[in-house]
Coordinates of C-alpha atoms and ligand atoms in Angstrom, one line a residue:
M66 CA -30.2 33.8 169.1
D67 CA -27.1 31.8 167.9
R68 CA -28.4 28.9 169.7
L69 CA -31.6 29.3 167.8
T70 CA -29.9 29.8 164.4
T71 CA -28.0 26.2 165.4
A72 CA -31.2 24.8 166.5
G73 CA -33.2 25.9 163.3
P74 CA -32.0 23.6 160.3
A75 CA -31.5 20.8 163.1
L76 CA -35.1 21.5 163.6
L77 CA -35.9 21.3 160.1
G78 CA -34.2 18.8 159.0
L79 CA -35.9 16.4 161.6
A80 CA -39.4 17.9 159.9
L81 CA -37.9 16.2 156.4
M82 CA -37.3 13.7 157.7
F83 CA -40.9 12.9 159.8
A84 CA -42.6 14.5 156.8
L85 CA -40.6 12.4 154.1
L86 CA -41.1 9.0 156.7
M87 CA -45.3 10.1 156.4
I88 CA -44.7 10.2 153.0
V89 CA -43.5 6.8 152.4
A90 CA -45.8 5.4 155.6
L91 CA -48.5 6.6 153.7
I92 CA -47.4 5.7 149.7
M93 CA -47.4 2.5 151.6
V94 CA -50.3 2.9 153.5
V95 CA -51.7 3.5 150.3
R96 CA -50.3 1.0 148.1
G97 CA -50.8 -1.7 150.8
A98 CA -54.0 -0.9 150.7
S99 CA -55.1 -1.2 146.8
G100 CA -52.9 -4.4 147.0
R101 CA -55.2 -5.7 149.3
K102 CA -58.3 -4.4 147.6
R103 CA -56.0 -6.7 143.9
G104 CA -56.0 -9.2 146.2
R105 CA -59.6 -9.9 147.3
K106 CA -60.4 -9.4 143.8
A107 CA -58.6 -12.2 142.5
D108 CA -60.0 -14.5 144.9
G109 CA -63.8 -13.8 144.3
G110 CA -63.6 -14.4 140.3
D111 CA -61.2 -17.9 141.2
T112 CA -64.1 -18.8 143.9
M113 CA -66.7 -18.0 140.6
L114 CA -64.5 -20.0 138.5
L115 CA -64.4 -22.6 141.0
S116 CA -68.2 -22.5 141.3
M117 CA -68.5 -22.4 137.9
A118 CA -66.9 -26.1 137.0
L119 CA -68.6 -27.4 139.7
Q120 CA -71.6 -26.3 138.8
E121 CA -71.0 -27.7 135.7
A122 CA -69.4 -31.6 136.7
V123 CA -72.5 -31.4 139.0
G124 CA -74.5 -31.2 136.0
K125 CA -72.8 -33.1 133.8
L126 CA -73.0 -36.4 136.6
K127 CA -76.6 -35.9 137.0
A128 CA -76.9 -36.1 132.9
Q129 CA -74.9 -39.2 133.1
E130 CA -77.0 -40.6 136.4
R131 CA -80.1 -40.2 134.3
Q132 CA -78.7 -41.7 131.3
M133 CA -77.4 -44.4 133.5
A134 CA -81.2 -45.0 135.5
A135 CA -83.2 -45.0 131.8
R136 CA -80.7 -47.3 130.3
A137 CA -80.8 -49.6 133.5
E138 CA -84.7 -49.4 133.3
A139 CA -84.8 -50.3 129.3
S140 CA -82.9 -52.8 130.1
E141 CA -84.6 -54.4 132.5
R142 CA -87.8 -53.6 130.9
L143 CA -86.3 -55.6 127.6
A144 CA -85.3 -58.3 130.0
G145 CA -88.4 -58.2 131.9
Q146 CA -90.1 -58.5 128.0
I147 CA -88.1 -61.2 126.7
V148 CA -88.6 -63.3 130.2
A149 CA -92.6 -63.1 129.4
G150 CA -92.4 -63.6 126.0
L151 CA -90.1 -66.9 126.0
N152 CA -92.0 -69.9 125.3
S153 CA -90.2 -71.6 127.1
G154 CA -90.1 -72.1 131.0
L155 CA -87.6 -70.4 133.0
V156 CA -87.4 -70.6 136.4
V157 CA -84.4 -69.0 138.1
V158 CA -83.7 -70.1 141.9
D159 CA -80.8 -68.6 144.1
R160 CA -78.1 -71.0 145.8
A161 CA -80.1 -70.6 148.9
G162 CA -82.8 -73.2 146.7
E163 CA -85.4 -69.9 146.4
V164 CA -87.3 -69.7 143.6
Q165 CA -86.9 -66.1 142.1
T166 CA -88.3 -66.4 138.9
V167 CA -90.8 -68.1 137.5
N168 CA -92.3 -66.7 133.9
P169 CA -95.4 -67.0 132.4
A170 CA -94.5 -70.0 129.8
A171 CA -93.5 -72.0 132.8
R172 CA -96.3 -71.7 134.5
R173 CA -98.3 -72.4 131.4
I174 CA -96.7 -75.4 131.1
L175 CA -96.1 -76.6 134.4
G176 CA -100.1 -75.6 134.8
L177 CA -99.0 -73.5 138.2
D178 CA -101.0 -70.6 139.5
A179 CA -100.9 -67.6 138.4
D180 CA -100.0 -65.7 141.7
V181 CA -96.7 -68.5 142.4
N182 CA -94.2 -66.6 141.8
G183 CA -91.6 -67.1 144.9
G184 CA -91.2 -70.3 148.0
P185 CA -88.5 -72.7 148.0
V186 CA -88.6 -74.5 144.9
A187 CA -89.5 -77.7 146.4
D188 CA -92.7 -76.4 147.2
V189 CA -93.0 -74.6 144.4
L190 CA -92.5 -77.3 142.1
R191 CA -94.4 -79.7 144.3
Q192 CA -96.4 -80.7 141.2
V193 CA -93.3 -81.6 138.9
P194 CA -90.8 -82.9 141.8
A195 CA -89.1 -84.8 138.9
L196 CA -88.1 -81.1 137.7
A197 CA -87.5 -79.9 141.2
Q198 CA -84.7 -82.4 141.7
V199 CA -83.2 -81.8 138.4
I200 CA -82.4 -77.9 139.3
G201 CA -81.7 -79.5 143.3
E202 CA -78.8 -81.8 141.2
A203 CA -77.5 -78.4 139.9
L204 CA -77.5 -76.5 142.6
Q205 CA -75.6 -79.2 144.8
T206 CA -73.2 -80.2 141.9
S207 CA -72.7 -76.7 140.7
A208 CA -72.3 -78.1 137.2
P209 CA -75.0 -77.3 134.5
I210 CA -77.5 -79.4 132.9
V211 CA -77.8 -79.5 129.3
R212 CA -80.5 -80.8 127.3
R213 CA -81.9 -83.8 129.6
T214 CA -85.2 -85.5 129.1
V215 CA -87.2 -85.2 132.1
M216 CA -89.8 -88.0 132.3
L217 CA -93.3 -86.5 134.6
E218 CA -95.1 -88.9 136.5
G219 CA -99.2 -89.1 136.6
G220 CA -99.6 -89.5 132.7
G221 CA -101.1 -86.1 132.4
K222 CA -99.5 -83.1 130.1
P223 CA -97.0 -82.6 130.0
S224 CA -95.1 -85.8 130.0
H225 CA -91.8 -85.3 128.7
L226 CA -89.6 -81.6 129.1
G227 CA -86.5 -81.3 127.4
V228 CA -84.4 -78.9 130.5
T229 CA -81.2 -77.5 131.0
V230 CA -80.1 -76.1 133.6
S231 CA -77.2 -73.4 134.0
P232 CA -75.4 -72.2 136.8
I233 CA -74.7 -68.2 137.3
S234 CA -71.7 -67.3 139.0
G235 CA -71.0 -63.9 140.8
A236 CA -67.9 -62.2 140.7
S237 CA -66.4 -64.4 143.4
D238 CA -66.6 -67.7 140.6
E239 CA -69.2 -68.8 143.5
M240 CA -72.7 -69.7 142.2
Q241 CA -74.6 -67.0 143.1
A242 CA -78.1 -69.2 141.9
V243 CA -79.0 -71.3 138.9
V244 CA -81.2 -70.8 135.7
C245 CA -83.6 -73.5 134.6
L246 CA -85.1 -73.1 131.0
F247 CA -87.2 -76.4 129.6
T248 CA -89.6 -76.9 127.0
D249 CA -92.7 -79.6 126.8
L250 CA -91.9 -82.1 124.7
T251 CA -94.4 -84.6 125.1
A252 CA -95.4 -83.9 121.0
V253 CA -92.0 -85.0 120.5
V254 CA -91.8 -87.8 122.4
E255 CA -95.3 -89.1 121.1
L256 CA -94.0 -88.4 117.4
E257 CA -90.5 -90.7 118.3
E258 CA -92.7 -93.4 119.8
R259 CA -95.3 -93.3 117.6
L260 CA -92.2 -93.7 114.3
R261 CA -90.8 -96.5 116.6
L262 CA -93.9 -98.0 116.9
K263 CA -94.0 -97.9 112.9
E264 CA -91.1 -99.0 112.1
A265 CA -91.3 -102.3 114.7
L266 CA -94.4 -103.3 113.5
A267 CA -93.0 -102.8 109.8
R268 CA -90.2 -104.6 110.8
L269 CA -92.0 -107.2 112.4
G270 CA -94.5 -107.7 109.6
E271 CA -91.2 -108.4 107.6
L272 CA -89.5 -110.8 109.8
T273 CA -92.0 -113.1 110.8
A274 CA -94.1 -112.8 107.9
G275 CA -91.6 -115.0 106.3
L276 CA -90.9 -117.2 109.4
A277 CA -95.2 -117.8 109.6
H278 CA -94.9 -118.4 106.1
E279 CA -92.5 -121.4 106.7
F280 CA -95.0 -122.8 109.8
R281 CA -98.1 -122.6 108.5
N282 CA -96.3 -124.9 105.6
G283 CA -94.9 -127.6 107.9
L284 CA -98.3 -127.5 109.8
A285 CA -100.8 -127.8 106.5
T286 CA -98.1 -131.1 105.2
I287 CA -98.7 -132.5 109.0
H288 CA -102.4 -132.0 108.7
G289 CA -102.3 -133.6 105.5
Y290 CA -100.6 -136.5 106.8
G291 CA -102.5 -136.6 109.3
R292 CA -105.7 -136.4 107.7
L293 CA -104.8 -139.8 105.4
L294 CA -104.8 -141.6 108.7
D295 CA -108.5 -143.0 109.3
P296 CA -108.8 -143.1 113.2
G297 CA -111.6 -145.5 112.6
S298 CA -108.9 -148.1 111.2
L299 CA -106.6 -147.2 114.5
P300 CA -106.4 -149.1 117.6
E301 CA -106.9 -146.8 120.8
P302 CA -104.3 -144.6 122.5
A303 CA -103.2 -144.1 118.4
R304 CA -106.6 -142.5 117.3
T305 CA -106.3 -140.8 120.2
Y306 CA -103.3 -139.6 119.5
V307 CA -104.9 -139.3 115.7
D308 CA -107.4 -136.7 116.9
G309 CA -105.2 -134.5 118.8
I310 CA -102.7 -133.9 116.8
R311 CA -105.2 -133.1 113.9
S312 CA -107.2 -130.4 116.3
E313 CA -104.2 -128.9 117.2
T314 CA -102.1 -128.3 114.1
A315 CA -105.7 -126.9 113.0
A316 CA -105.4 -124.6 115.9
L317 CA -102.5 -123.8 114.5
G318 CA -102.7 -123.3 111.3
E319 CA -105.2 -120.7 112.1
V320 CA -103.0 -118.7 114.9
V321 CA -100.3 -118.1 111.9
T322 CA -102.9 -117.5 109.4
N323 CA -104.4 -114.6 111.7
F324 CA -101.1 -113.7 112.5
L325 CA -99.7 -113.3 108.9
R326 CA -103.0 -111.2 108.2
F327 CA -101.5 -109.3 111.4
A328 CA -98.3 -108.6 110.6
K329 CA -98.5 -108.6 106.6
P330 CA -97.8 -104.7 105.9
E331 CA -101.0 -103.3 104.6
Q332 CA -102.0 -101.7 101.3
F333 CA -103.8 -98.4 102.3
A334 CA -106.0 -97.3 99.9
M335 CA -106.5 -93.7 101.4
A336 CA -109.0 -90.6 100.9
P337 CA -110.4 -88.2 102.8
V338 CA -113.1 -90.2 105.0
D339 CA -116.1 -89.4 107.4
L340 CA -115.1 -90.4 110.9
H341 CA -119.0 -90.4 111.6
A342 CA -119.8 -92.6 109.2
I343 CA -116.8 -94.9 110.2
V344 CA -118.2 -95.2 113.5
M345 CA -122.5 -95.6 112.6
R346 CA -121.1 -98.4 110.3
A347 CA -118.9 -100.4 112.4
V348 CA -121.8 -99.9 114.9
D349 CA -124.7 -101.3 112.5
D350 CA -122.5 -104.6 111.0
L351 CA -122.3 -105.2 114.3
P352 CA -125.0 -107.5 115.6
G353 CA -126.9 -106.7 118.8
A354 CA -124.0 -103.1 119.2
A355 CA -126.9 -100.8 118.2
E356 CA -129.1 -101.4 121.3
A357 CA -125.8 -100.8 123.3
T358 CA -124.0 -97.9 121.6
T359 CA -125.0 -94.2 122.0
I360 CA -122.5 -92.0 119.3
S361 CA -122.8 -88.3 120.6
G362 CA -120.1 -85.1 119.9
T363 CA -118.5 -83.7 117.1
F364 CA -116.2 -86.1 114.5
A365 CA -114.1 -85.0 111.5
T366 CA -113.1 -85.7 108.3
V367 CA -109.3 -88.0 108.0
N368 CA -107.1 -89.1 105.9
G369 CA -107.5 -92.7 105.6
D370 CA -108.5 -96.1 104.9
D371 CA -112.0 -96.6 104.5
V372 CA -111.8 -100.8 105.6
L373 CA -109.4 -100.4 107.7
L374 CA -110.5 -97.7 110.4
R375 CA -113.4 -99.7 110.6
Q376 CA -112.2 -102.7 111.4
A377 CA -110.1 -100.8 114.3
F378 CA -113.4 -99.4 116.0
S379 CA -115.5 -102.2 115.1
N380 CA -112.4 -104.3 116.8
L381 CA -113.0 -101.9 119.9
L382 CA -117.1 -102.0 120.2
R383 CA -116.1 -106.2 119.7
N384 CA -114.1 -105.9 122.7
S385 CA -116.7 -103.4 124.9
L386 CA -119.8 -105.6 123.5
E387 CA -117.9 -108.6 125.1
A388 CA -116.9 -107.3 128.4
C389 CA -120.5 -105.8 129.2
A390 CA -121.7 -109.4 128.4
S391 CA -119.0 -110.7 130.8
G392 CA -120.8 -108.4 133.3
N393 CA -123.9 -108.2 135.1
G394 CA -126.7 -105.3 134.0
T395 CA -127.3 -103.9 130.3
A396 CA -124.9 -103.0 128.3
Q397 CA -123.9 -99.1 127.8
V398 CA -121.0 -98.5 124.7
I399 CA -120.8 -94.5 124.8
V400 CA -119.0 -93.1 121.7
R401 CA -117.8 -89.8 121.3
G402 CA -115.6 -87.6 118.8
E403 CA -114.5 -84.3 119.8
V404 CA -112.3 -81.3 118.6
D405 CA -109.0 -81.1 119.7
G406 CA -107.0 -78.8 117.9
G407 CA -105.7 -80.4 114.6
D408 CA -106.8 -83.8 115.9
V409 CA -110.2 -85.5 116.6
L410 CA -110.5 -87.6 119.4
V411 CA -112.7 -90.1 119.3
T412 CA -113.4 -91.9 123.4
V413 CA -114.8 -95.3 123.7
D414 CA -116.2 -96.2 126.8
D415 CA -117.8 -99.1 127.9
N416 CA -120.0 -99.9 131.6
G417 CA -118.1 -103.4 131.7
P418 CA -115.9 -104.5 134.3
G419 CA -113.1 -102.3 133.1
L420 CA -109.2 -103.7 132.3
A421 CA -108.3 -106.2 134.4
P422 CA -104.7 -104.7 135.7
A423 CA -102.7 -107.7 134.9
A424 CA -103.6 -107.2 131.0
V425 CA -102.9 -103.1 130.9
S426 CA -99.3 -103.5 130.1
R427 CA -99.7 -105.9 127.5
L428 CA -103.0 -104.4 126.2
F429 CA -101.6 -104.0 122.5
Q430 CA -98.9 -106.9 122.2
P431 CA -100.4 -109.3 119.5
F432 CA -101.6 -112.4 121.2
A433 CA -102.5 -111.0 124.3
T434 CA -105.5 -112.3 125.7
T435 CA -107.9 -112.6 128.8
K436 CA -110.2 -114.5 127.0
A437 CA -110.9 -118.0 126.6
A438 CA -111.6 -118.6 122.9
G439 CA -109.7 -114.8 122.1
T440 CA -106.9 -114.4 119.6
G441 CA -105.3 -111.5 121.4
L442 CA -105.0 -109.8 117.8
G443 CA -107.8 -107.6 117.8
L444 CA -106.2 -104.8 120.2
A445 CA -103.1 -105.2 117.9
I446 CA -104.7 -104.4 114.4
V447 CA -106.5 -101.4 116.0
Q448 CA -102.7 -99.9 116.8
K449 CA -101.2 -100.5 114.1
V450 CA -104.1 -99.2 112.0
I451 CA -104.4 -96.0 113.8
V452 CA -100.6 -95.5 114.4
S453 CA -100.5 -96.2 110.1
H454 CA -102.8 -93.3 110.0
N455 CA -100.2 -91.1 112.1
G456 CA -102.8 -91.6 115.6
V457 CA -102.1 -92.3 119.2
I458 CA -104.3 -95.0 121.1
V459 CA -104.3 -95.1 125.0
A460 CA -106.7 -97.3 127.4
G461 CA -107.8 -96.6 130.0
G462 CA -111.2 -96.7 132.7
S463 CA -114.3 -94.9 131.9
P464 CA -116.7 -92.9 134.1
A465 CA -118.9 -96.0 134.7
G466 CA -116.0 -98.4 135.9
G467 CA -115.6 -99.8 132.5
A468 CA -112.8 -99.6 130.1
R469 CA -111.9 -96.6 128.0
F470 CA -110.3 -96.9 124.8
Q471 CA -109.3 -93.1 123.2
V472 CA -108.3 -92.7 119.6
R473 CA -106.4 -89.4 118.4
L474 CA -106.6 -88.8 114.8
P475 CA -105.0 -86.2 113.1
I476 CA -107.4 -84.2 110.7
Q477 CA -107.8 -83.6 107.0
R478 CA -106.5 -80.2 106.2
A479 CA -108.4 -78.8 103.7
S480 CA -106.1 -78.5 100.8
Ligands
ATP509 N1 -113.3 -103.0 126.5 C1 -112.9 -104.1 127.5 N2 -112.6 -104.0 128.7 C2 -112.4 -104.4 129.2 N3 -110.9 -105.3 129.0 C3 -110.7 -105.2 127.6 C4 -111.4 -104.1 127.1 N4 -111.1 -104.6 125.8 C5 -109.9 -105.4 125.7 N5 -109.7 -105.6 126.5 C6 -108.5 -106.7 127.2 O1 -107.3 -106.9 126.4 C7 -107.9 -108.5 126.4 C8 -107.2 -107.9 124.3 O2 -108.0 -107.6 123.7 P1 -107.8 -108.3 121.8 O3 -109.0 -107.0 121.7 O4 -106.1 -107.1 121.9 O5 -107.8 -109.7 121.8 P2 -109.1 -110.7 122.5 O6 -110.5 -109.4 122.2 O7 -109.0 -110.9 123.3 O8 -109.6 -111.3 121.0 P3 -110.0 -111.5 119.7 O9 -109.6 -109.8 119.8 O10 -108.8 -112.0 119.1 O11 -110.8 -111.7 120.3 C9 -108.7 -108.6 125.9 O12 -108.9 -110.3 126.1 C10 -109.5 -108.0 127.6 O13 -108.4 -108.8 128.2
MG510 MG1 -110.7 -108.3 120.8

């Protein structure tokens, strides 16, 4: 019993301690569980926030990407429109010599086929090797070529191009390609040529007219003294010498007079002139021309001097008839009018022997003649008259194997 009485409080204490421990453990378990629950809740919130932020960033990036793509597309479209709308020819060639871009103006100016787009520059520009050469030079030297005038061979149009070639470098400063821009300078060069010719003719007239005048006075004196000598009273061979002096001074006097007529500055009586009527009159006035000449096509009214223009066409017709007469067969001269933009083009074709190769380069020079009795001033006068009317004259071959002279004159604009 005593033992019981002494063990009772000890057991009670132990039970109390155990219960206390259990309560603490329970509290700890409960606290631990609720702590874990709270942590899970916080983790879930953070993930949600993170994913929302990510979604927002991705959305922004996508919008930016869309904007950039639209901007790139718009600038590409604009670049395409600029290249296509350029009046100048544009050819882009990479450093390997491959053509990357040819714009419509380049195709139009150079007469390239519509399907020409790429390939080696020498192939693409084989019709215009002079241009390919300039591009090749820029590719080789990596140096820009600024406003160079390139002459195209073949006598076609265009005859001259104004070319600028600019190298393009990448980030490494190494040349990546060259951009070649060019314009058709044919009209400008023709205008310059016309002005140059006009000035040269005016200068020639001023300079030589005075000199020729002095010559003519001297010749007249020699001729006069020669006439005072009576060949009949002179012994041989003096008589032959005097005859020689007389005929030579007379011939020289005629040359000087003709030259003076050519060189003297013309006084123009400008008025609207119907070119068809001019050609008809020139044919009518020339003996034998009406039977041999056919007039066809469309003519126009030009602002010009009626007398001088008639003289010009008369000289052309006379040359054609003389050339036909030197050949065998019936003379056939065809005069055809054609309106070409703001100009009228008059072509005179004949079926004579054609232009002698040696004469071609000097045709329009004064005193260039292949005829025994020719002065060689006919075509020089024609050119002077046409140039003074702001026109051009070119010579070549006719389809019938003879000569062709083509006169281009500006049509008078209705005021
Ligand atoms: N239709 C033609 N066919 C062939 N040759 C031509 C023709 N027209 C001109 N020529 C050549 O051009 C040269 C120069 O012609 P141009 O009219 O200036 O002088 P020309 O006819 O010789 O002399 P001129 O006119 O004083 O009688 C001629 O001598 C001739 O050789
Ligand atoms: Mg002549």
